[in-house]
Coordinates of C-alpha atoms in Angstrom, one line a residue:
M4 CA 17.4 10.2 33.7
P5 CA 15.0 9.6 37.6
A6 CA 11.4 9.7 37.2
N7 CA 10.4 14.2 38.9
P8 CA 6.3 14.4 39.4
E9 CA 6.3 18.0 39.4
V10 CA 6.5 18.4 35.6
D11 CA 7.8 21.8 34.6
V12 CA 5.1 23.1 32.5
E13 CA 7.3 25.5 30.0
E14 CA 9.9 22.4 29.5
M15 CA 7.3 19.9 27.8
E16 CA 5.8 22.9 25.7
F17 CA 9.7 23.1 24.7
L18 CA 10.0 19.6 24.2
I19 CA 6.4 19.3 22.3
R20 CA 6.8 22.5 19.8
Q21 CA 11.0 20.8 19.2
G22 CA 9.6 17.6 18.3
F23 CA 6.9 18.9 16.4
G24 CA 9.4 20.9 14.1
E25 CA 11.1 18.0 13.7
L26 CA 8.5 16.6 12.1
L27 CA 8.0 19.5 9.7
S28 CA 11.3 19.7 8.3
Q29 CA 11.1 16.5 7.1
N30 CA 10.9 15.8 3.7
W31 CA 7.5 13.7 3.4
W32 CA 6.9 14.6 -0.4
M33 CA 10.5 11.9 -1.2
I34 CA 9.8 9.9 2.2
V35 CA 6.2 8.6 1.4
P36 CA 7.5 7.6 -2.5
L37 CA 10.5 6.2 -1.8
F38 CA 8.7 4.5 1.1
I39 CA 6.3 2.7 -0.9
F40 CA 9.1 1.9 -3.8
Y41 CA 11.3 0.0 -1.1
F42 CA 7.6 -1.8 0.4
L43 CA 6.9 -3.1 -2.6
G44 CA 10.9 -3.9 -3.8
G45 CA 10.8 -5.9 -0.7
Y46 CA 7.7 -7.2 -1.3
F47 CA 8.9 -9.2 -4.6
L48 CA 12.2 -9.6 -3.5
Y49 CA 10.4 -12.2 -0.6
A50 CA 7.4 -12.8 -1.9
S51 CA 9.2 -14.4 -5.2
L52 CA 12.0 -16.3 -2.9
F53 CA 9.1 -17.8 -0.7
A54 CA 7.4 -18.8 -4.1
A55 CA 10.0 -20.6 -5.2
V56 CA 10.2 -22.5 -1.6
G57 CA 6.5 -23.1 -1.7
S58 CA 7.0 -24.3 -5.4
A59 CA 10.1 -26.9 -4.4
M60 CA 8.7 -28.6 -1.2
G61 CA 6.4 -31.2 -0.8
D62 CA 3.9 -32.4 2.1
D63 CA 6.4 -32.4 5.1
L64 CA 6.3 -29.3 6.9
G65 CA 9.4 -30.0 8.6
E66 CA 11.1 -30.2 5.0
G67 CA 9.2 -26.8 4.3
Q68 CA 10.9 -25.1 7.9
S69 CA 14.7 -25.8 6.5
L70 CA 14.4 -24.6 3.4
T71 CA 12.5 -20.8 4.7
I72 CA 15.8 -20.4 6.9
P73 CA 17.4 -19.1 4.4
I74 CA 15.2 -16.6 3.5
T75 CA 14.5 -15.5 7.2
I76 CA 17.5 -14.8 8.0
P77 CA 18.2 -11.8 6.0
V78 CA 14.8 -10.3 7.6
V79 CA 16.2 -10.7 10.6
L80 CA 19.7 -9.3 10.5
A81 CA 18.0 -6.2 8.6
F82 CA 15.9 -5.9 11.1
Y83 CA 18.5 -5.5 14.1
I84 CA 21.2 -3.6 11.2
M85 CA 18.1 -1.4 11.2
F86 CA 17.9 -0.8 14.9
V87 CA 22.0 -0.2 14.1
S88 CA 21.6 2.3 11.4
I89 CA 18.7 4.3 13.1
Q90 CA 21.4 5.0 16.1
S91 CA 24.4 5.9 13.4
P92 CA 23.0 6.8 9.9
H93 CA 25.8 7.3 8.2
S94 CA 27.8 4.7 8.9
S95 CA 29.7 2.2 6.9
L96 CA 27.3 -0.4 7.9
S97 CA 24.6 1.8 7.5
V98 CA 26.0 3.2 4.5
W99 CA 26.0 -0.7 3.0
S100 CA 23.2 -2.6 4.3
S101 CA 21.5 -0.6 2.2
I102 CA 23.0 -0.5 -0.6
F103 CA 22.5 -4.4 -0.7
P104 CA 19.4 -5.3 -1.8
L105 CA 18.2 -8.1 1.0
F106 CA 18.7 -5.8 3.3
S107 CA 17.6 -2.5 1.8
P108 CA 13.8 -3.1 1.9
I109 CA 14.6 -2.2 5.8
V110 CA 18.0 -0.4 6.2
M111 CA 17.4 2.3 3.5
P112 CA 13.4 3.3 4.4
A113 CA 14.7 3.9 8.3
R114 CA 18.0 6.0 7.0
L115 CA 15.4 8.5 5.0
A116 CA 15.1 9.9 7.5
F117 CA 18.5 11.2 7.8
A118 CA 18.6 12.7 4.1
P119 CA 21.3 10.0 2.6
P120 CA 23.0 11.5 -0.7
L121 CA 20.7 10.7 -3.4
W122 CA 23.0 8.7 -5.2
Q123 CA 22.9 6.0 -2.5
I124 CA 19.4 6.0 -2.9
F125 CA 19.2 5.7 -6.5
L126 CA 22.2 2.6 -6.6
S127 CA 19.7 1.3 -4.0
M128 CA 17.2 1.3 -5.5
A129 CA 18.6 0.2 -8.8
L130 CA 19.9 -2.9 -7.3
L131 CA 16.4 -3.7 -5.3
A132 CA 14.8 -3.3 -8.4
A133 CA 17.2 -5.2 -10.1
T134 CA 17.4 -8.1 -7.6
S135 CA 13.6 -8.2 -7.3
I136 CA 13.2 -9.1 -11.0
F137 CA 15.8 -11.6 -11.1
F138 CA 14.7 -13.7 -7.9
V139 CA 11.1 -13.4 -9.7
W140 CA 12.5 -14.8 -13.1
L141 CA 14.8 -17.2 -11.4
S142 CA 11.4 -18.6 -8.9
G143 CA 9.5 -19.3 -12.2
R144 CA 12.2 -21.2 -13.3
I145 CA 12.3 -23.3 -10.2
Y146 CA 8.1 -23.0 -10.4
R147 CA 8.5 -24.7 -13.8
V148 CA 11.0 -27.0 -12.5
G149 CA 9.1 -27.5 -9.2
I150 CA 5.4 -28.0 -9.7
L151 CA 6.4 -31.5 -12.3
L152 CA 8.6 -32.8 -9.4
Y153 CA 5.9 -32.5 -6.6
G154 CA 6.6 -34.9 -3.4
K155 CA 10.5 -35.6 -4.1
K156 CA 12.1 -34.4 -1.6
V157 CA 14.6 -30.9 -2.2
T158 CA 17.2 -29.8 -0.6
L159 CA 19.4 -26.3 -1.2
R160 CA 21.5 -28.9 -3.9
E161 CA 18.8 -29.7 -5.9
L162 CA 17.4 -26.2 -5.8
G163 CA 20.3 -24.8 -7.5
R164 CA 20.2 -27.5 -10.2
W165 CA 16.8 -26.5 -10.9
M166 CA 17.6 -23.1 -11.3
F167 CA 19.4 -24.3 -14.5
Y168 CA 17.4 -26.7 -15.6
R169 CA 17.2 -26.9 -19.6
D170 CA 14.1 -28.5 -21.2

């Protein structure tokens, strides 16, 4: 749209009223609590993953960077998918990524303004809660073994063994 130095006041008033009307038509009583739930669920999910990596790494910063890359990639992908979801909130990519627990804390809050079906919201919430609880439990197991073996260079394969370590 080319820039027009002469702005039509009536058209601008119409656009402002339309924008405020759109804001007021949103169901804020549902969006705000769900946003808080997804924020906390995503926080616990990713905090437990980073805690597991932090407990497993030694003094070498390069080692820590190589272990955090697999955790950071889903976050970056989720942000790209979120921008696509804003453009087409009911596409297959948007729906499935808002249900997938590693993407849902970022993608689903963006879709909430477009009123997704309740079954998608509840399924996404249940999967996010279950995955967060599982990752907190898993990071506790990794922490228990990682603290005992502090200073040892750790690989992803070694982390996998620590998850199922028996006393």
